[in-house]
mmCIF file of C-alpha atoms in Angstrom:
data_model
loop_
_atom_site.group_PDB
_atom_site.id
_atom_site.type_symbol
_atom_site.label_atom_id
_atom_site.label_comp_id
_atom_site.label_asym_id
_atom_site.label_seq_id
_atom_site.Cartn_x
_atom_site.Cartn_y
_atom_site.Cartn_z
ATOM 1 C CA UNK A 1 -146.058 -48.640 105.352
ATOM 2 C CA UNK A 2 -148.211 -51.008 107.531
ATOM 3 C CA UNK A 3 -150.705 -49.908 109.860
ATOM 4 C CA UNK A 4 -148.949 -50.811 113.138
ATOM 5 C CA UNK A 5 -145.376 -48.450 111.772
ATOM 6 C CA UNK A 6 -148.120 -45.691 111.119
ATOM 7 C CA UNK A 7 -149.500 -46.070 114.868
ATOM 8 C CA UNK A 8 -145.860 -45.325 116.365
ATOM 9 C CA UNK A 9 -145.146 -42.489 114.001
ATOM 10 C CA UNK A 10 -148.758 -41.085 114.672
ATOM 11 C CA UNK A 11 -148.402 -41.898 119.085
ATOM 12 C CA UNK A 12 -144.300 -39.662 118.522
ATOM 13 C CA UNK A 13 -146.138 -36.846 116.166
ATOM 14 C CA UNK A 14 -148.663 -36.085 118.903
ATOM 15 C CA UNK A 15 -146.339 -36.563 122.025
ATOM 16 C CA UNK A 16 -143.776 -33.931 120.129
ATOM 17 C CA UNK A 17 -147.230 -31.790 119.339
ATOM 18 C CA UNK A 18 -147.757 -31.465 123.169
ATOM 19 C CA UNK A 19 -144.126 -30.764 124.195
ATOM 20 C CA UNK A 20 -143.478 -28.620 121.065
ATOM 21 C CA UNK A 21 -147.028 -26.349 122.042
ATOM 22 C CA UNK A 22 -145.828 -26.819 125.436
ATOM 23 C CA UNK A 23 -142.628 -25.245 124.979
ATOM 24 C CA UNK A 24 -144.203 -22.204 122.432
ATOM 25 C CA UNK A 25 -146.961 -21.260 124.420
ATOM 26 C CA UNK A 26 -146.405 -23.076 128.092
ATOM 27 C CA UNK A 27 -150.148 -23.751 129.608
ATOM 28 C CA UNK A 28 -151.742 -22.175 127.422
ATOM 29 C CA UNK A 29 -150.340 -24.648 124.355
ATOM 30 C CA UNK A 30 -151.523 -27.520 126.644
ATOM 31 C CA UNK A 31 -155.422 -26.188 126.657
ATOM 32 C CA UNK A 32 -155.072 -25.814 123.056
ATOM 33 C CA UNK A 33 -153.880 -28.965 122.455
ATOM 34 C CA UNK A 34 -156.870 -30.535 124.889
ATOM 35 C CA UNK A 35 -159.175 -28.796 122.037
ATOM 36 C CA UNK A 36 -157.659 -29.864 119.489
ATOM 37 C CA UNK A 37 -157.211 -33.884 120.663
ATOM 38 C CA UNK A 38 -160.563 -33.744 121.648
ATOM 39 C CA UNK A 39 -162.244 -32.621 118.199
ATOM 40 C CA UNK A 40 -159.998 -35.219 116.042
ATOM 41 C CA UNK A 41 -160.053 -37.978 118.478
ATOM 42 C CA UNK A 42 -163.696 -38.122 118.264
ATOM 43 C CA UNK A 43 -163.452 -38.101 114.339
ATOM 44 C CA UNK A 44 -160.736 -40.738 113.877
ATOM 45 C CA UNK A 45 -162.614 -42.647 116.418
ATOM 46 C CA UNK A 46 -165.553 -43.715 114.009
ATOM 47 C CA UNK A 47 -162.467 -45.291 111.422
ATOM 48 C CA UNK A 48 -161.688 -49.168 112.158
ATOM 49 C CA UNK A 49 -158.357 -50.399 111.232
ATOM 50 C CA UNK A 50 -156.919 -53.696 111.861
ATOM 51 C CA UNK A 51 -153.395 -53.188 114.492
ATOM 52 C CA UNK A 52 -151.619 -56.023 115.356
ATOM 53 C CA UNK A 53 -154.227 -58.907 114.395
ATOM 54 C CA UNK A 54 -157.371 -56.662 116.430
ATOM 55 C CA UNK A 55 -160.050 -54.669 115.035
ATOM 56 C CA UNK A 56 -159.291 -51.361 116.751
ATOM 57 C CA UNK A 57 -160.514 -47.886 116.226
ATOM 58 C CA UNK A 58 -158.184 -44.817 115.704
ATOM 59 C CA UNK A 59 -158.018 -41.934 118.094
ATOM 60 C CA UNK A 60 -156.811 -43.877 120.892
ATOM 61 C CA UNK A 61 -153.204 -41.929 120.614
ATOM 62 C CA UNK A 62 -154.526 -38.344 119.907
ATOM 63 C CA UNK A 63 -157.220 -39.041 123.102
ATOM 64 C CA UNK A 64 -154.503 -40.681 125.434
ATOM 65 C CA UNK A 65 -152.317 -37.488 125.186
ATOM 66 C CA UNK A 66 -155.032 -35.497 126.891
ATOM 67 C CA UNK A 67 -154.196 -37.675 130.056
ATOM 68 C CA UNK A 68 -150.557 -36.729 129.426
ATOM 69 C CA UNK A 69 -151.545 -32.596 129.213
ATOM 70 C CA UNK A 70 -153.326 -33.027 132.527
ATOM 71 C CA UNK A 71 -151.053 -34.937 134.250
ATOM 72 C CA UNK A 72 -148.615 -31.824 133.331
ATOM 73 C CA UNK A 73 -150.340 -29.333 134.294
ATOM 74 C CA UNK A 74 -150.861 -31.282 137.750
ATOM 75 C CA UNK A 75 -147.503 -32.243 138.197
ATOM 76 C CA UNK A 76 -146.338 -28.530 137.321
ATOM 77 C CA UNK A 77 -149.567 -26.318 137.934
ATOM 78 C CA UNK A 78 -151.724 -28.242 140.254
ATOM 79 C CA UNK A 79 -155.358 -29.513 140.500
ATOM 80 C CA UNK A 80 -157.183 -26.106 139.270
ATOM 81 C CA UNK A 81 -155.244 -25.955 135.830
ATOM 82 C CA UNK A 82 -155.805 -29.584 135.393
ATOM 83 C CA UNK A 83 -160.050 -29.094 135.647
ATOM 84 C CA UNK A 84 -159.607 -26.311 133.183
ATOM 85 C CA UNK A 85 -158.258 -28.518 130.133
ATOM 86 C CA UNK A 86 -161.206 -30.943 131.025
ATOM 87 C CA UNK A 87 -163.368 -27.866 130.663
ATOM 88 C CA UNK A 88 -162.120 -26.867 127.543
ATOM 89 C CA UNK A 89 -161.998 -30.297 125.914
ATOM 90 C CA UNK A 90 -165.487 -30.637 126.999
ATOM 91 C CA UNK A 91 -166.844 -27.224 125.790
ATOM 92 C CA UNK A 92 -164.772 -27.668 122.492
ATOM 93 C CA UNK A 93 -166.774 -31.108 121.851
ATOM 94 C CA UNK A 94 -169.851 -29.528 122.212
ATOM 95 C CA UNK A 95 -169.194 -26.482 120.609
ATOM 96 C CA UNK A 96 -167.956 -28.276 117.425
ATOM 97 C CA UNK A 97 -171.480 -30.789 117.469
ATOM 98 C CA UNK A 98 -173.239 -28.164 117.559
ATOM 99 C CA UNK A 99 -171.615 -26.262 114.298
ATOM 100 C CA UNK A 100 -171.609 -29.162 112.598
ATOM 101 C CA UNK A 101 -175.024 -30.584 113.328
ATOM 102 C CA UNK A 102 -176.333 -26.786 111.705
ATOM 103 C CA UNK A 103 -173.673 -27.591 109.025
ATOM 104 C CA UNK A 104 -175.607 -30.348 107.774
ATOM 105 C CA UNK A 105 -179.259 -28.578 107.642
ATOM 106 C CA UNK A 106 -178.112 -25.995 104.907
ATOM 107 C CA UNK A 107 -179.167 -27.139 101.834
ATOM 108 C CA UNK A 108 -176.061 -28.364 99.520
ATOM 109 C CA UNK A 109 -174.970 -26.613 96.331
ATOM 110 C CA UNK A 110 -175.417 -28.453 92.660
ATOM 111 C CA UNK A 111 -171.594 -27.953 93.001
ATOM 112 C CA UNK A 112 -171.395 -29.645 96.463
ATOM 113 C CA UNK A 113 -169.217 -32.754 96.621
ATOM 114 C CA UNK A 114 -168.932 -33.139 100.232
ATOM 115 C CA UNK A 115 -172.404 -33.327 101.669
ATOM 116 C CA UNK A 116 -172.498 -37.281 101.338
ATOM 117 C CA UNK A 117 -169.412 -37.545 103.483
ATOM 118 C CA UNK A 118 -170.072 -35.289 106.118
ATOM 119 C CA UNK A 119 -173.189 -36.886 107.085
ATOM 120 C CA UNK A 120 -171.710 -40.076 107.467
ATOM 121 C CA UNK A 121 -168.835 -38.789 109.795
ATOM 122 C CA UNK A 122 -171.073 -36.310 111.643
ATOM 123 C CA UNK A 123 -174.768 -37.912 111.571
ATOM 124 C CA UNK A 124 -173.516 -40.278 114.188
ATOM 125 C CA UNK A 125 -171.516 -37.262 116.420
ATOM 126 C CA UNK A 126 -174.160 -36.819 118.598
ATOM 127 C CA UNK A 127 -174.251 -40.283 120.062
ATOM 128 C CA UNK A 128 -170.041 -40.516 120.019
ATOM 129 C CA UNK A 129 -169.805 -36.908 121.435
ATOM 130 C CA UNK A 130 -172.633 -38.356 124.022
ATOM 131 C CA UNK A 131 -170.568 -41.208 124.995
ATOM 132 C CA UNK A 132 -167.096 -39.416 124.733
ATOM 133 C CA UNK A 133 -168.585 -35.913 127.029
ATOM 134 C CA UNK A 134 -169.728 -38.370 129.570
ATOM 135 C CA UNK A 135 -166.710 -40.837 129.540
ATOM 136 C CA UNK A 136 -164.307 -37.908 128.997
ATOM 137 C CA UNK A 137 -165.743 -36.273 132.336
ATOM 138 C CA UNK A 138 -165.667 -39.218 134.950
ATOM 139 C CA UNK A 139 -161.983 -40.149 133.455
ATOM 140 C CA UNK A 140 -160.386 -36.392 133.558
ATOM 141 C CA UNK A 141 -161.549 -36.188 136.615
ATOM 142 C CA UNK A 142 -160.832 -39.083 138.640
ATOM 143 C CA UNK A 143 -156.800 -39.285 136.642
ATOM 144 C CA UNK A 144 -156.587 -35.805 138.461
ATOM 145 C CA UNK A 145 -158.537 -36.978 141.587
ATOM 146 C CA UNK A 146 -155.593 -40.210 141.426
ATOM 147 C CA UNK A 147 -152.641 -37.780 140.526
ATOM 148 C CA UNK A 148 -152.685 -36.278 143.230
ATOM 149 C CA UNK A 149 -153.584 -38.682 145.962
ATOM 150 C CA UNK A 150 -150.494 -40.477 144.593
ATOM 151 C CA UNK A 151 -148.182 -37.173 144.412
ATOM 152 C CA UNK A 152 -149.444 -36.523 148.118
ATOM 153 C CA UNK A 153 -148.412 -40.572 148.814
ATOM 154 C CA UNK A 154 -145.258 -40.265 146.773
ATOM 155 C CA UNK A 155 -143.878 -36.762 146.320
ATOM 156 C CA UNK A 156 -140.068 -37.169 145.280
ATOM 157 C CA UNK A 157 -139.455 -36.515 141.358
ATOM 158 C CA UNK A 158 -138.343 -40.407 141.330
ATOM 159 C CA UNK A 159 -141.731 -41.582 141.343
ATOM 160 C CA UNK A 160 -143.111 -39.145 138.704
ATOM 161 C CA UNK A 161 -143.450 -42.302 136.805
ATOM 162 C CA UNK A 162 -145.045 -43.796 139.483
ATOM 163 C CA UNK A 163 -148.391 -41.088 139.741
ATOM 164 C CA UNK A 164 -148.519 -40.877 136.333
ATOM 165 C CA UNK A 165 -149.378 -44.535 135.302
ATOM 166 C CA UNK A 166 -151.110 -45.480 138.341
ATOM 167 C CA UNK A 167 -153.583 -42.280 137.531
ATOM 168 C CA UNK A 168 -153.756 -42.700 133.748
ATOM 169 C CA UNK A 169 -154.012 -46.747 133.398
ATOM 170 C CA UNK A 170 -157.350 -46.880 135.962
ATOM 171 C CA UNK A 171 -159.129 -43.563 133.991
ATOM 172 C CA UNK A 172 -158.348 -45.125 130.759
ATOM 173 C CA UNK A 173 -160.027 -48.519 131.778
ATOM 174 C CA UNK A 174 -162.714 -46.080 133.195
ATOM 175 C CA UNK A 175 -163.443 -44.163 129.566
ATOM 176 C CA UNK A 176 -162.911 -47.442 127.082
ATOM 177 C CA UNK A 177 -165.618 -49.101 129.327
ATOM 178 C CA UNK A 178 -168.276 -46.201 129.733
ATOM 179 C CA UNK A 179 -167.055 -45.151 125.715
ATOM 180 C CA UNK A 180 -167.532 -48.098 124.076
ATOM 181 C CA UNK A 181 -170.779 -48.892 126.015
ATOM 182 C CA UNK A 182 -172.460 -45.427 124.906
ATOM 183 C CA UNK A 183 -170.763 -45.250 121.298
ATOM 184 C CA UNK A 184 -170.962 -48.634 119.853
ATOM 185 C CA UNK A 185 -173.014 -50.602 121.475
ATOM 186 C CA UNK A 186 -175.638 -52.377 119.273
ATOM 187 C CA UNK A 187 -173.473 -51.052 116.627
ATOM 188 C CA UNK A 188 -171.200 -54.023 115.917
ATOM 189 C CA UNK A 189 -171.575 -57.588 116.648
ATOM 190 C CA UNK A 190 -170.397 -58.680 119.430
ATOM 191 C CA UNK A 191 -166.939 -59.905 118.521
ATOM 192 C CA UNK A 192 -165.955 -56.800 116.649
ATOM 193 C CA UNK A 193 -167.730 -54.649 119.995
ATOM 194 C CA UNK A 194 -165.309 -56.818 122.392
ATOM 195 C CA UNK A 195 -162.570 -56.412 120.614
ATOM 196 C CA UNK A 196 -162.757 -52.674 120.321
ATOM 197 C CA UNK A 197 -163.187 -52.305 123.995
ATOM 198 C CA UNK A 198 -160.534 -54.433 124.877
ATOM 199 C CA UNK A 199 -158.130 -53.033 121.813
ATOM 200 C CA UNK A 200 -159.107 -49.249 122.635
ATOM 201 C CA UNK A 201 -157.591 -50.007 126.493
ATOM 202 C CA UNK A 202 -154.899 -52.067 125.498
ATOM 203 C CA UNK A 203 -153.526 -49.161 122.802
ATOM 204 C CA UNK A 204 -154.027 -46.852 125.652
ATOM 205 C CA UNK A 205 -152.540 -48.465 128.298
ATOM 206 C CA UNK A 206 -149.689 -48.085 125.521
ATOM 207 C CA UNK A 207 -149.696 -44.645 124.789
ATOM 208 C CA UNK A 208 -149.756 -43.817 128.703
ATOM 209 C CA UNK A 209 -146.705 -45.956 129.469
ATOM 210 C CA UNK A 210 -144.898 -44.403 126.271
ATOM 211 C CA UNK A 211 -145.776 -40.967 127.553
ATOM 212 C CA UNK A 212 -143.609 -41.353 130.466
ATOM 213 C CA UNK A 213 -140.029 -39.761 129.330
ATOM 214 C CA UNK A 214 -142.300 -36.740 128.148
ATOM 215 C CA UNK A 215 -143.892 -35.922 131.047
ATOM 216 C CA UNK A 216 -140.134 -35.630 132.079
ATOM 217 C CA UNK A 217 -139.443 -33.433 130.168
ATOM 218 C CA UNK A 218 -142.057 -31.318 129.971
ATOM 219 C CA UNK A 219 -141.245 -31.179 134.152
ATOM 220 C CA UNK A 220 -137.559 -30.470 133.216
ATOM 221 C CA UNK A 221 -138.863 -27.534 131.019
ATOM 222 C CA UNK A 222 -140.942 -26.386 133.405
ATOM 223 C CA UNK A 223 -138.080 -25.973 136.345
ATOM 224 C CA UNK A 224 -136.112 -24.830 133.669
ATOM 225 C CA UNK A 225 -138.371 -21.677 133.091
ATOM 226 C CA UNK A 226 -138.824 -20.886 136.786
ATOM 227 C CA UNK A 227 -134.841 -20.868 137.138
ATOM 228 C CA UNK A 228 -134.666 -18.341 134.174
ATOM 229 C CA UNK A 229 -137.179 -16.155 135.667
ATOM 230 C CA UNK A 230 -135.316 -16.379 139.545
ATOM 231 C CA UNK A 231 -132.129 -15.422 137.488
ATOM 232 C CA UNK A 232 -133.881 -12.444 135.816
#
C-alpha cells in the first residue's frame, strides 16, 4: 500500500473518529478528541515521509481535524465552547511534555528496551511542543475569531461551506508558517525545510476542504438532537 493510499485512509479514519465521538458523547467527544489529536499530531509530526513526490511530515491530518472540532462546536455551540477545545489541546500538550520529560530522568532497567527510542521521539518535544503551543494558540484562535465574523457576514446553512474554509485555510497558513519556523528551523537544509512548510499547508489546505461534508453532518446531527429533545 503506498504512502499517498495510506494518507486518505488515515485523513477518513480520523474524520469518522470525530463524528463517531461526536455522535457517542456530543461536545464532550469533541474536547476529547482535541486531546487526543493534539498529543499524536505532535508525535507523528517528527516522522518524514515522502507524499506525492514532497518530503512532508505526518500529523498534518490528525492536527487539521482540530480545526474541524472547533469549527463544530462554533457552528453548533458558539465562540465559548470553541476556546475551551483550544484550552484543552493546549493543557493536554503540556501536560503530556511534562510526564514525559520526568519519564526520561528515571534510570532504565537492565531489562529496558525502550529507553533509546523514547529519547529520540521525546528529547526534541520541548522545542516541537514550543513551536506547536505557540502556533496552535494564534491559529485556534483567529479560525474562531474568522468563523464567526464570516457566520455573522453569511448566516444561511448554504454557506456553511463558505465560513468554514475561509476560517480554516488562513489559520492553517498561520500555524505551518509560525510551526515550521519554531520546530525545524536549522534542523533541515533548506530544501527539505521549504518543502515541509509548503507540503505541511498544502496537505492541510486538503484535509480542511475534505472536511466539508462532515461538518454537515455533524450540523445535521446536531439539529437532529435538539428536535428529539423538543419532541420529548
Amino acid at each position: 500500500m503506498t504512502n499517498e493510499v495510506l494518507w486518505f485512509l488515515l485523513m477518513l479514519v480520523n474524520f469518522g473518529g470525530i463524528l463517531l465521538f461526536y455522535r457517542l458523547m456530543g461536545k464532550t467527544g469533541l474536547y476529547i478528541w482535541t486531546a487526543i489529536a493534539t498529543i499524536i499530531a505532535n508525535i507523528q509530526v517528527l516522522k518524514t515521509v515522502e507524499l506525492f513526490g514532497f518530503v512532508a511530515t505526518l500529523g498534518n491530518i490528525v492536527y487539521g481535524t482540530t480545526f474541524l472540532v472547533t469549527d463544530i462546536l462554533s457552528e453548533n455551540y458558539g465562540k465559548k465552547d470553541a476556546r475551551k477545545s483550544v484550552y484543552v489541546g493546549f493543557l493536554s500538550l503540556i501536560v503530556m511534555t511534562v510526564m514525559m520529560q520526568l519519564a526520561l530522568y528515571f534510570k532504565p532497567d537492565q531489562s529496558d528496551f525502550a529507553q533509546g527510542a523514547l529519547e529520540t521521539i521525546f528529547s526534541i518535544m520541548p522545542r516541537i511542543v514550543i513551536a506547536s503551543l505557540t502556533a496552535y494558540w494564534l491559529s485556534q484562535l483567529h479560525d474562531i475569531w474568522a468563523y464567526h465574523l464570516w457566520k455573522n457576514k453569511l448566516p444561511q446553512l448554504k454557506f456553511l461551506w463558505v465560513r468554514n474554509n475561509l476560517s480554516t485555510m488562513v489559520s492553517q497558513f498561520i500555524d505551518s508558517f509560525v510551526f515550521c519556523f519554531i520546530a525545524f528551523w536549522g534542523v533541515y537544509e533548506l530544501n527539505v525545510f521549504w518543502s515541509i512548510l509548503w507540503t505541511t499547508y498544502f496537505f492541510k489546505w486538503i484535509v480542511a476542504a475534505a472536511d466539508t461534508p462532515f461538518l454537515y453532518f455533524a450540523k445535521y446531527l446536531h439539529d437532529k438532537n435538539k428536535i428529539n429533545e423538543l419532541v420529548k
